[in-house]
Amino acid sequence: MLDLVAEHAPYRGELLTAFERVLDSGRFVLGPEVEAFEREIAAWIGVPHAIGVSNGSDAILLALQAVGVGPGDEVICPTYTFFATAGAVARLGGKPIFVDSAECCYNLRADQVAAKIGPKTKAIIAVHLFGQCADMDPILTAAKKHGIPVIEDAAQALGAKDKGRQAGTMGTLGTFSFFPTKNLGTLGEGGLVTTADPDLAEKVRKLRVHGAKQKYFHEMIGGNFRLHELQAAFLRVKLKHLNPALEKRRLNAESLIKALHDKWGAVMPIDSCVCQGQGTPNEASPGTISLPFSCHSGEGEHTWNQFVIRVAGEGGRDALREKLAAKGVQTEIYYPRAIHEQECFLTSRRSFPVASMLSKQTLALPISLYSVEGVSL
Ligand SMILES: Cc1ncc(COP(=O)(O)O)c(C=O)c1O
């Protein structure tokens, strides 16, 4: 799916220089590289505070902890997402309250969030899935009405926009992952928390180092959630190349959409966005391939972290996957099981039909910087 060796080849020299700089500095933990990276990424995103952390899963945990989520609290989030979104809630003793997905962009149904808010709701997590922002306005309006913080899980969506606003700047806090497959991937693990609120930023900084501002004097219980100097140095190199990389992804997505339409008759899954409840999905006969849909009437900016199609009908997705594998095209399934159907979350007996359908029908095709030209459909 992703040829990271090829992707890094053009700036191999810069990465080796970054490695030598850290090696020669003798500083490996929370030093000048992390500080510089935090300044540079905050400026790139356009957010006052950016805190480098261990990974995207811990970033969500820290954001939830910063807004006070604890045992018994409810947190509204999608069920069709990576496990970490809901996993972080449960790690703090909270309860994820799931929302179904929209058939347009596969993000959470923004119009259903308000109805889930209750006396125990402590936060809302909006995930920007596959590189495209969730429809934030209805979520932000509902949250504001009830005084509830919104966390944007932007792990897959660095650089995405909703109505001109960058992912990670719209909610109370934003969280990002630098896992190698992400828009900005490091050579290992890394994550980020963003916020405009200086008090929350200070809290996350403390939680990152066992809740202590002054070493060995602990104001709260945090953990070791530090971003490594070496990873920060690599991220600084890759950040310089992020804009052209995002543009390349966009162009790759355009060519894939055209190729799938022309050669396989792939269609748009829907005529207009249903994030707010209106619109009817197209009736798809078995085997029909649905293309990824860019939501919000052109007011969003997709970053194509993943290029995810959908194949209608029982077994259609798996048959296509086998056909592509025979041609040497690697694919991936994000995600074969929604979170409410996972063994460790089976206590939730509600059904989320769109999420369950997506887990049986979606297939991610290679979109990475160097693989698309080589894909023969
Ligand atoms: C939506 C989402 N949230 C959180 C994460 C967790 O990030 P990490 O793997 O860096 O812990 C991921 C990573 O795949 C993700 O896709």
Tab-separated table of C-alpha atoms and ligand atoms in Angstrom:
chain	number	residue	atom	x	y	z
A	1	MET	CA	0.000	0.000	0.000
A	2	LEU	CA	2.748	2.430	0.871
A	3	ASP	CA	6.342	2.496	-0.326
A	4	LEU	CA	8.028	4.444	2.437
A	5	VAL	CA	11.541	3.791	1.141
A	6	ALA	CA	10.647	5.439	-2.171
A	7	GLU	CA	8.810	8.228	-0.387
A	8	HIS	CA	11.849	9.094	1.743
A	9	ALA	CA	14.428	8.750	-1.023
A	10	PRO	CA	14.246	12.397	-2.242
A	11	TYR	CA	15.125	13.736	1.217
A	12	ARG	CA	17.206	10.890	2.577
A	13	GLY	CA	20.162	13.277	2.965
A	14	GLU	CA	18.093	15.747	4.992
A	15	LEU	CA	16.861	12.942	7.260
A	16	LEU	CA	20.414	11.714	7.839
A	17	THR	CA	21.522	15.273	8.663
A	18	ALA	CA	18.663	15.555	11.161
A	19	PHE	CA	19.746	12.257	12.737
A	20	GLU	CA	23.346	13.474	13.043
A	21	ARG	CA	22.207	16.764	14.555
A	22	VAL	CA	20.343	14.938	17.325
A	23	LEU	CA	23.125	12.402	17.816
A	24	ASP	CA	25.724	15.151	18.180
A	25	SER	CA	23.530	17.220	20.513
A	26	GLY	CA	23.333	14.434	23.090
A	27	ARG	CA	19.763	15.572	23.876
A	28	PHE	CA	17.138	12.963	23.152
A	29	VAL	CA	14.117	13.887	25.259
A	30	LEU	CA	12.061	17.126	25.105
A	31	GLY	CA	14.844	19.313	23.792
A	32	PRO	CA	15.253	21.910	21.040
A	33	GLU	CA	13.941	19.681	18.213
A	34	VAL	CA	10.589	19.095	19.914
A	35	GLU	CA	10.336	22.802	20.777
A	36	ALA	CA	11.133	23.861	17.206
A	37	PHE	CA	8.764	21.287	15.717
A	38	GLU	CA	5.945	22.446	17.989
A	39	ARG	CA	6.464	26.047	16.828
A	40	GLU	CA	6.683	25.064	13.150
A	41	ILE	CA	3.654	22.758	13.107
A	42	ALA	CA	1.567	25.273	15.116
A	43	ALA	CA	2.355	27.881	12.461
A	44	TRP	CA	1.585	25.439	9.629
A	45	ILE	CA	-1.791	24.484	11.122
A	46	GLY	CA	-2.504	28.028	12.299
A	47	VAL	CA	-3.160	27.191	15.937
A	48	PRO	CA	-1.764	28.966	19.033
A	49	HIS	CA	-0.582	25.847	20.886
A	50	ALA	CA	0.789	22.516	19.613
A	51	ILE	CA	2.163	19.904	22.000
A	52	GLY	CA	4.194	16.999	20.630
A	53	VAL	CA	3.270	13.683	22.240
A	54	SER	CA	4.033	9.971	21.996
A	55	ASN	CA	1.395	8.970	19.398
A	56	GLY	CA	-2.109	9.736	18.144
A	57	SER	CA	-3.812	7.373	20.593
A	58	ASP	CA	-2.192	9.062	23.591
A	59	ALA	CA	-3.017	12.449	22.063
A	60	ILE	CA	-6.741	11.585	22.321
A	61	LEU	CA	-6.249	10.283	25.857
A	62	LEU	CA	-4.493	13.513	26.886
A	63	ALA	CA	-7.144	15.726	25.269
A	64	LEU	CA	-9.899	13.805	27.072
A	65	GLN	CA	-8.024	13.997	30.365
A	66	ALA	CA	-7.431	17.722	29.877
A	67	VAL	CA	-11.182	18.361	29.632
A	68	GLY	CA	-11.751	16.216	32.718
A	69	VAL	CA	-13.137	12.967	31.315
A	70	GLY	CA	-13.075	10.300	34.009
A	71	PRO	CA	-14.930	7.221	35.260
A	72	GLY	CA	-18.624	7.158	34.351
A	73	ASP	CA	-18.468	10.074	31.922
A	74	GLU	CA	-20.004	9.684	28.493
A	75	VAL	CA	-18.206	10.747	25.332
A	76	ILE	CA	-20.020	10.888	21.989
A	77	CYS	CA	-17.986	9.525	19.073
A	78	PRO	CA	-18.383	7.595	15.812
A	79	THR	CA	-18.342	3.789	15.754
A	80	TYR	CA	-16.843	3.567	12.258
A	81	THR	CA	-13.304	4.766	13.005
A	82	PHE	CA	-9.952	3.450	14.216
A	83	PHE	CA	-10.197	1.770	17.612
A	84	ALA	CA	-8.135	4.440	19.437
A	85	THR	CA	-10.959	6.988	19.279
A	86	ALA	CA	-13.255	5.018	21.568
A	87	GLY	CA	-10.408	3.102	23.212
A	88	ALA	CA	-9.076	6.335	24.765
A	89	VAL	CA	-12.485	7.017	26.338
A	90	ALA	CA	-12.570	3.555	27.888
A	91	ARG	CA	-8.939	3.832	29.100
A	92	LEU	CA	-10.128	6.716	31.307
A	93	GLY	CA	-13.116	4.748	32.625
A	94	GLY	CA	-15.532	6.660	30.394
A	95	LYS	CA	-18.245	5.283	28.142
A	96	PRO	CA	-18.274	5.871	24.399
A	97	ILE	CA	-21.733	6.799	23.108
A	98	PHE	CA	-21.667	5.827	19.463
A	99	VAL	CA	-23.102	7.677	16.495
A	100	ASP	CA	-23.696	6.120	13.074
A	101	SER	CA	-21.908	7.246	9.907
A	102	ALA	CA	-23.030	9.354	6.977
A	103	GLU	CA	-23.305	7.541	3.627
A	104	CYS	CA	-21.544	10.394	1.835
A	105	CYS	CA	-18.137	10.841	3.504
A	106	TYR	CA	-18.403	8.026	6.128
A	107	ASN	CA	-17.779	10.550	8.905
A	108	LEU	CA	-20.096	10.608	11.895
A	109	ARG	CA	-23.662	11.820	11.232
A	110	ALA	CA	-23.315	15.348	12.507
A	111	ASP	CA	-27.080	15.776	12.781
A	112	GLN	CA	-27.329	12.841	15.216
A	113	VAL	CA	-24.836	14.239	17.729
A	114	ALA	CA	-27.231	16.702	19.418
A	115	ALA	CA	-29.761	13.934	20.131
A	116	LYS	CA	-27.127	11.900	22.004
A	117	ILE	CA	-26.199	14.681	24.442
A	118	GLY	CA	-27.365	13.859	27.967
A	119	PRO	CA	-26.571	14.754	31.579
A	120	LYS	CA	-23.457	12.536	31.634
A	121	THR	CA	-21.970	13.805	28.340
A	122	LYS	CA	-18.526	15.171	29.079
A	123	ALA	CA	-17.115	15.546	25.566
A	124	ILE	CA	-17.698	14.904	21.868
A	125	ILE	CA	-15.033	13.418	19.593
A	126	ALA	CA	-15.431	14.242	15.904
A	127	VAL	CA	-13.131	12.086	13.764
A	128	HIS	CA	-12.002	13.460	10.390
A	129	LEU	CA	-11.966	10.099	8.651
A	130	PHE	CA	-9.725	9.188	5.698
A	131	GLY	CA	-8.455	12.781	5.405
A	132	GLN	CA	-11.761	14.626	5.173
A	133	CYS	CA	-13.299	16.800	7.894
A	134	ALA	CA	-16.529	15.835	9.571
A	135	ASP	CA	-19.295	18.401	9.136
A	136	MET	CA	-18.269	20.521	12.115
A	137	ASP	CA	-20.910	23.280	12.314
A	138	PRO	CA	-23.831	21.214	13.653
A	139	ILE	CA	-21.479	19.516	16.110
A	140	LEU	CA	-19.975	22.793	17.344
A	141	THR	CA	-23.443	24.370	17.656
A	142	ALA	CA	-24.821	21.477	19.708
A	143	ALA	CA	-21.691	21.404	21.882
A	144	LYS	CA	-21.799	25.144	22.518
A	145	LYS	CA	-25.458	25.014	23.503
A	146	HIS	CA	-24.639	22.483	26.218
A	147	GLY	CA	-21.170	23.798	27.146
A	148	ILE	CA	-19.498	20.548	26.088
A	149	PRO	CA	-15.925	20.460	24.701
A	150	VAL	CA	-15.297	19.065	21.220
A	151	ILE	CA	-12.151	17.078	20.433
A	152	GLU	CA	-11.226	16.688	16.782
A	153	ASP	CA	-9.513	13.366	16.141
A	154	ALA	CA	-7.567	14.613	13.125
A	155	ALA	CA	-5.103	11.697	13.099
A	156	GLN	CA	-5.806	11.124	9.399
A	157	ALA	CA	-6.500	14.690	8.374
A	158	LEU	CA	-3.553	17.025	8.848
A	159	GLY	CA	-4.148	19.830	6.335
A	160	ALA	CA	-7.852	19.106	5.738
A	161	LYS	CA	-10.294	21.996	5.883
A	162	ASP	CA	-13.970	22.531	6.589
A	163	LYS	CA	-15.252	25.889	5.291
A	164	GLY	CA	-11.713	27.250	5.261
A	165	ARG	CA	-10.970	26.124	8.835
A	166	GLN	CA	-8.043	23.759	9.365
A	167	ALA	CA	-8.583	20.377	11.014
A	168	GLY	CA	-7.490	20.665	14.624
A	169	THR	CA	-8.448	24.337	14.997
A	170	MET	CA	-12.233	24.117	15.188
A	171	GLY	CA	-12.853	22.205	18.395
A	172	THR	CA	-11.633	22.748	21.950
A	173	LEU	CA	-8.653	20.502	21.224
A	174	GLY	CA	-7.341	18.693	18.148
A	175	THR	CA	-5.332	15.473	18.067
A	176	PHE	CA	-3.008	14.143	15.358
A	177	SER	CA	-0.964	11.025	14.659
A	178	PHE	CA	2.421	10.850	12.941
A	179	PHE	CA	2.242	7.101	12.355
A	180	PRO	CA	4.143	6.407	9.108
A	181	THR	CA	0.949	6.016	7.030
A	182	LYS	CA	-0.402	9.437	7.965
A	183	ASN	CA	-0.233	12.653	5.884
A	184	LEU	CA	2.822	13.626	7.934
A	185	GLY	CA	4.365	10.357	9.044
A	186	THR	CA	7.512	10.000	11.073
A	187	LEU	CA	10.073	7.185	11.167
A	188	GLY	CA	8.413	5.569	14.152
A	189	GLU	CA	5.657	6.946	16.344
A	190	GLY	CA	4.494	10.431	17.243
A	191	GLY	CA	1.420	12.525	17.918
A	192	LEU	CA	0.235	16.054	18.592
A	193	VAL	CA	-2.375	17.912	20.607
A	194	THR	CA	-3.512	21.351	19.436
A	195	THR	CA	-5.593	24.004	21.161
A	196	ALA	CA	-6.226	27.736	21.265
A	197	ASP	CA	-6.765	27.589	25.037
A	198	PRO	CA	-3.550	28.371	26.976
A	199	ASP	CA	-4.787	26.675	30.169
A	200	LEU	CA	-5.608	23.433	28.349
A	201	ALA	CA	-2.239	23.597	26.566
A	202	GLU	CA	-0.485	23.948	29.924
A	203	LYS	CA	-2.484	21.012	31.294
A	204	VAL	CA	-1.550	18.768	28.354
A	205	ARG	CA	2.117	19.754	28.755
A	206	LYS	CA	1.977	18.689	32.404
A	207	LEU	CA	0.046	15.486	31.716
A	208	ARG	CA	2.707	14.592	29.129
A	209	VAL	CA	5.284	14.367	31.943
A	210	HIS	CA	3.405	12.683	34.790
A	211	GLY	CA	1.428	15.798	35.682
A	212	ALA	CA	4.470	17.808	36.793
A	213	LYS	CA	5.457	21.295	35.667
A	214	GLN	CA	8.393	21.306	38.037
A	215	LYS	CA	10.242	18.000	37.879
A	216	TYR	CA	9.272	15.610	40.733
A	217	PHE	CA	6.410	17.862	41.936
A	218	HIS	CA	3.202	16.309	40.631
A	219	GLU	CA	-0.024	18.309	40.429
A	220	MET	CA	-2.012	15.607	38.652
A	221	ILE	CA	-1.659	12.045	37.422
A	222	GLY	CA	-0.353	11.951	33.891
A	223	GLY	CA	2.124	9.630	32.250
A	224	ASN	CA	5.132	9.456	29.959
A	225	PHE	CA	3.626	10.764	26.717
A	226	ARG	CA	6.689	12.508	25.278
A	227	LEU	CA	7.544	12.922	21.612
A	228	HIS	CA	11.168	11.848	20.995
A	229	GLU	CA	13.746	14.416	19.862
A	230	LEU	CA	14.751	12.194	16.974
A	231	GLN	CA	11.178	11.868	15.715
A	232	ALA	CA	10.683	15.633	16.051
A	233	ALA	CA	13.837	16.206	13.979
A	234	PHE	CA	12.530	13.850	11.242
A	235	LEU	CA	9.116	15.505	11.369
A	236	ARG	CA	10.720	18.931	10.854
A	237	VAL	CA	12.297	17.636	7.634
A	238	LYS	CA	9.070	16.070	6.400
A	239	LEU	CA	6.976	19.116	7.306
A	240	LYS	CA	9.001	21.143	4.809
A	241	HIS	CA	7.855	18.734	2.083
A	242	LEU	CA	4.240	18.427	3.235
A	243	ASN	CA	2.554	20.882	0.851
A	244	PRO	CA	3.799	19.227	-2.361
A	245	ALA	CA	3.059	15.805	-0.846
A	246	LEU	CA	-0.563	16.794	-0.163
A	247	GLU	CA	-0.875	18.172	-3.677
A	248	LYS	CA	0.467	14.896	-5.096
A	249	ARG	CA	-2.108	12.942	-3.093
A	250	ARG	CA	-4.873	15.178	-4.454
A	251	LEU	CA	-3.711	14.622	-8.028
A	252	ASN	CA	-3.432	10.885	-7.433
A	253	ALA	CA	-7.006	10.861	-6.098
A	254	GLU	CA	-8.218	12.690	-9.199
A	255	SER	CA	-6.546	10.174	-11.521
A	256	LEU	CA	-7.881	7.237	-9.530
A	257	ILE	CA	-11.426	8.621	-9.608
A	258	LYS	CA	-11.205	9.089	-13.369
A	259	ALA	CA	-9.718	5.635	-13.963
A	260	LEU	CA	-12.318	3.910	-11.776
A	261	HIS	CA	-15.131	5.783	-13.462
A	262	ASP	CA	-13.900	5.224	-17.025
A	263	LYS	CA	-12.779	1.615	-16.700
A	264	TRP	CA	-15.136	0.196	-14.089
A	265	GLY	CA	-18.159	2.479	-14.257
A	266	ALA	CA	-17.692	3.534	-10.627
A	267	VAL	CA	-20.270	6.062	-9.428
A	268	MET	CA	-20.678	8.608	-6.649
A	269	PRO	CA	-22.458	6.964	-3.695
A	270	ILE	CA	-24.850	9.859	-3.326
A	271	ASP	CA	-25.846	13.112	-5.017
A	272	SER	CA	-25.387	15.416	-2.056
A	273	CYS	CA	-24.003	15.356	1.468
A	274	VAL	CA	-26.148	13.600	4.108
A	275	CYS	CA	-24.119	14.646	7.152
A	276	GLN	CA	-27.116	16.721	8.175
A	277	GLY	CA	-29.733	14.117	7.430
A	278	GLN	CA	-31.036	15.102	4.000
A	279	GLY	CA	-30.340	13.319	0.725
A	280	THR	CA	-30.900	9.758	-0.422
A	281	PRO	CA	-28.109	7.318	-1.180
A	282	ASN	CA	-28.037	5.973	-4.715
A	283	GLU	CA	-29.514	2.500	-5.105
A	284	ALA	CA	-26.518	0.382	-5.945
A	285	SER	CA	-26.857	-3.018	-7.581
A	286	PRO	CA	-24.454	-5.740	-6.340
A	287	GLY	CA	-20.928	-5.177	-7.573
A	288	THR	CA	-21.385	-1.416	-8.124
A	289	ILE	CA	-18.339	0.526	-7.036
A	290	SER	CA	-18.895	3.788	-5.198
A	291	LEU	CA	-16.205	6.445	-5.393
A	292	PRO	CA	-15.060	8.527	-2.422
A	293	PHE	CA	-17.302	11.562	-2.066
A	294	SER	CA	-15.979	15.037	-1.270
A	295	CYS	CA	-18.448	16.464	1.199
A	296	HIS	CA	-19.782	19.881	2.235
A	297	SER	CA	-20.649	21.133	-1.266
A	298	GLY	CA	-17.082	21.924	-2.192
A	299	GLU	CA	-16.502	23.835	1.051
A	300	GLY	CA	-14.244	21.151	2.433
A	301	GLU	CA	-10.703	20.233	1.464
A	302	HIS	CA	-9.977	16.509	1.392
A	303	THR	CA	-6.375	15.431	2.030
A	304	TRP	CA	-6.830	11.862	0.776
A	305	ASN	CA	-5.011	10.136	3.600
A	306	GLN	CA	-6.871	7.072	2.419
A	307	PHE	CA	-8.663	6.501	-0.889
A	308	VAL	CA	-11.654	4.384	0.092
A	309	ILE	CA	-14.151	2.935	-2.342
A	310	ARG	CA	-17.220	0.841	-1.561
A	311	VAL	CA	-18.464	-2.251	-3.363
A	312	ALA	CA	-22.188	-2.993	-3.083
A	313	GLY	CA	-23.568	-6.469	-2.433
A	314	GLU	CA	-22.614	-9.476	-0.343
A	315	GLY	CA	-18.984	-10.496	-0.868
A	316	GLY	CA	-18.396	-7.894	-3.624
A	317	ARG	CA	-15.638	-6.111	-1.734
A	318	ASP	CA	-13.725	-9.294	-0.986
A	319	ALA	CA	-14.008	-10.499	-4.591
A	320	LEU	CA	-12.589	-7.186	-5.846
A	321	ARG	CA	-9.813	-7.363	-3.289
A	322	GLU	CA	-8.803	-10.798	-4.568
A	323	LYS	CA	-8.948	-9.619	-8.175
A	324	LEU	CA	-6.661	-6.685	-7.379
A	325	ALA	CA	-4.291	-8.864	-5.376
A	326	ALA	CA	-3.955	-11.135	-8.421
A	327	LYS	CA	-2.812	-8.067	-10.369
A	328	GLY	CA	-0.301	-7.242	-7.640
A	329	VAL	CA	-2.293	-4.300	-6.223
A	330	GLN	CA	-2.286	-4.221	-2.436
A	331	THR	CA	-5.417	-2.992	-0.717
A	332	GLU	CA	-6.529	-2.588	2.895
A	333	ILE	CA	-9.810	-2.723	4.773
A	334	TYR	CA	-10.482	0.247	7.020
A	335	TYR	CA	-12.209	-1.083	9.113
A	336	PRO	CA	-13.480	-4.668	8.937
A	337	ARG	CA	-15.482	-4.269	12.155
A	338	ALA	CA	-17.129	-1.147	13.634
A	339	ILE	CA	-16.190	-0.404	17.238
A	340	HIS	CA	-19.606	-1.192	18.728
A	341	GLU	CA	-19.188	-4.718	17.289
A	342	GLN	CA	-15.721	-5.267	18.788
A	343	GLU	CA	-15.491	-7.955	21.435
A	344	CYS	CA	-14.467	-5.495	24.140
A	345	PHE	CA	-17.377	-3.138	23.408
A	346	LEU	CA	-20.154	-5.666	22.927
A	347	THR	CA	-22.092	-4.258	25.871
A	348	SER	CA	-23.524	-1.707	23.461
A	349	ARG	CA	-26.556	-3.463	21.960
A	350	ARG	CA	-27.606	-0.682	19.648
A	351	SER	CA	-27.326	-1.114	15.923
A	352	PHE	CA	-25.542	1.294	13.615
A	353	PRO	CA	-26.550	0.055	10.164
A	354	VAL	CA	-24.429	2.371	8.027
A	355	ALA	CA	-21.268	1.670	10.042
A	356	SER	CA	-21.904	-2.093	9.870
A	357	MET	CA	-22.543	-1.895	6.116
A	358	LEU	CA	-19.342	0.128	5.579
A	359	SER	CA	-17.265	-2.407	7.462
A	360	LYS	CA	-18.423	-5.036	4.924
A	361	GLN	CA	-18.162	-2.917	1.770
A	362	THR	CA	-15.245	-0.471	1.955
A	363	LEU	CA	-11.823	-1.026	0.430
A	364	ALA	CA	-8.806	1.299	0.488
A	365	LEU	CA	-6.713	1.514	-2.683
A	366	PRO	CA	-3.098	2.704	-2.784
A	367	ILE	CA	-2.934	6.497	-2.926
A	368	SER	CA	0.561	7.018	-1.595
A	369	LEU	CA	2.972	9.322	-3.326
A	370	TYR	CA	4.766	6.706	-5.357
A	371	SER	CA	2.310	3.910	-5.921
A	372	VAL	CA	-0.502	5.320	-8.024
A	373	GLU	CA	1.254	5.533	-11.375
A	374	GLY	CA	2.061	1.843	-11.067
A	375	VAL	CA	-1.499	0.710	-10.374
A	376	SER	CA	-3.092	-1.062	-13.304
A	377	LEU	CA	-6.808	-1.343	-12.758
B	1	LIG	C1	-8.706	8.119	13.472
B	1	LIG	C2	-7.479	7.716	14.227
B	1	LIG	N1	-7.388	8.057	15.523
B	1	LIG	C3	-6.299	7.725	16.242
B	1	LIG	C4	-5.260	7.022	15.706
B	1	LIG	C5	-4.134	6.604	16.586
B	1	LIG	O1	-2.905	7.091	16.188
B	1	LIG	P1	-1.545	6.295	16.585
B	1	LIG	O2	-1.467	5.098	15.733
B	1	LIG	O3	-0.471	7.297	16.310
B	1	LIG	O4	-1.645	5.989	18.031
B	1	LIG	C6	-5.308	6.643	14.368
B	1	LIG	C7	-4.215	5.867	13.762
B	1	LIG	O5	-4.398	5.042	12.916
B	1	LIG	C8	-6.458	6.993	13.613
B	1	LIG	O6	-6.556	6.646	12.327
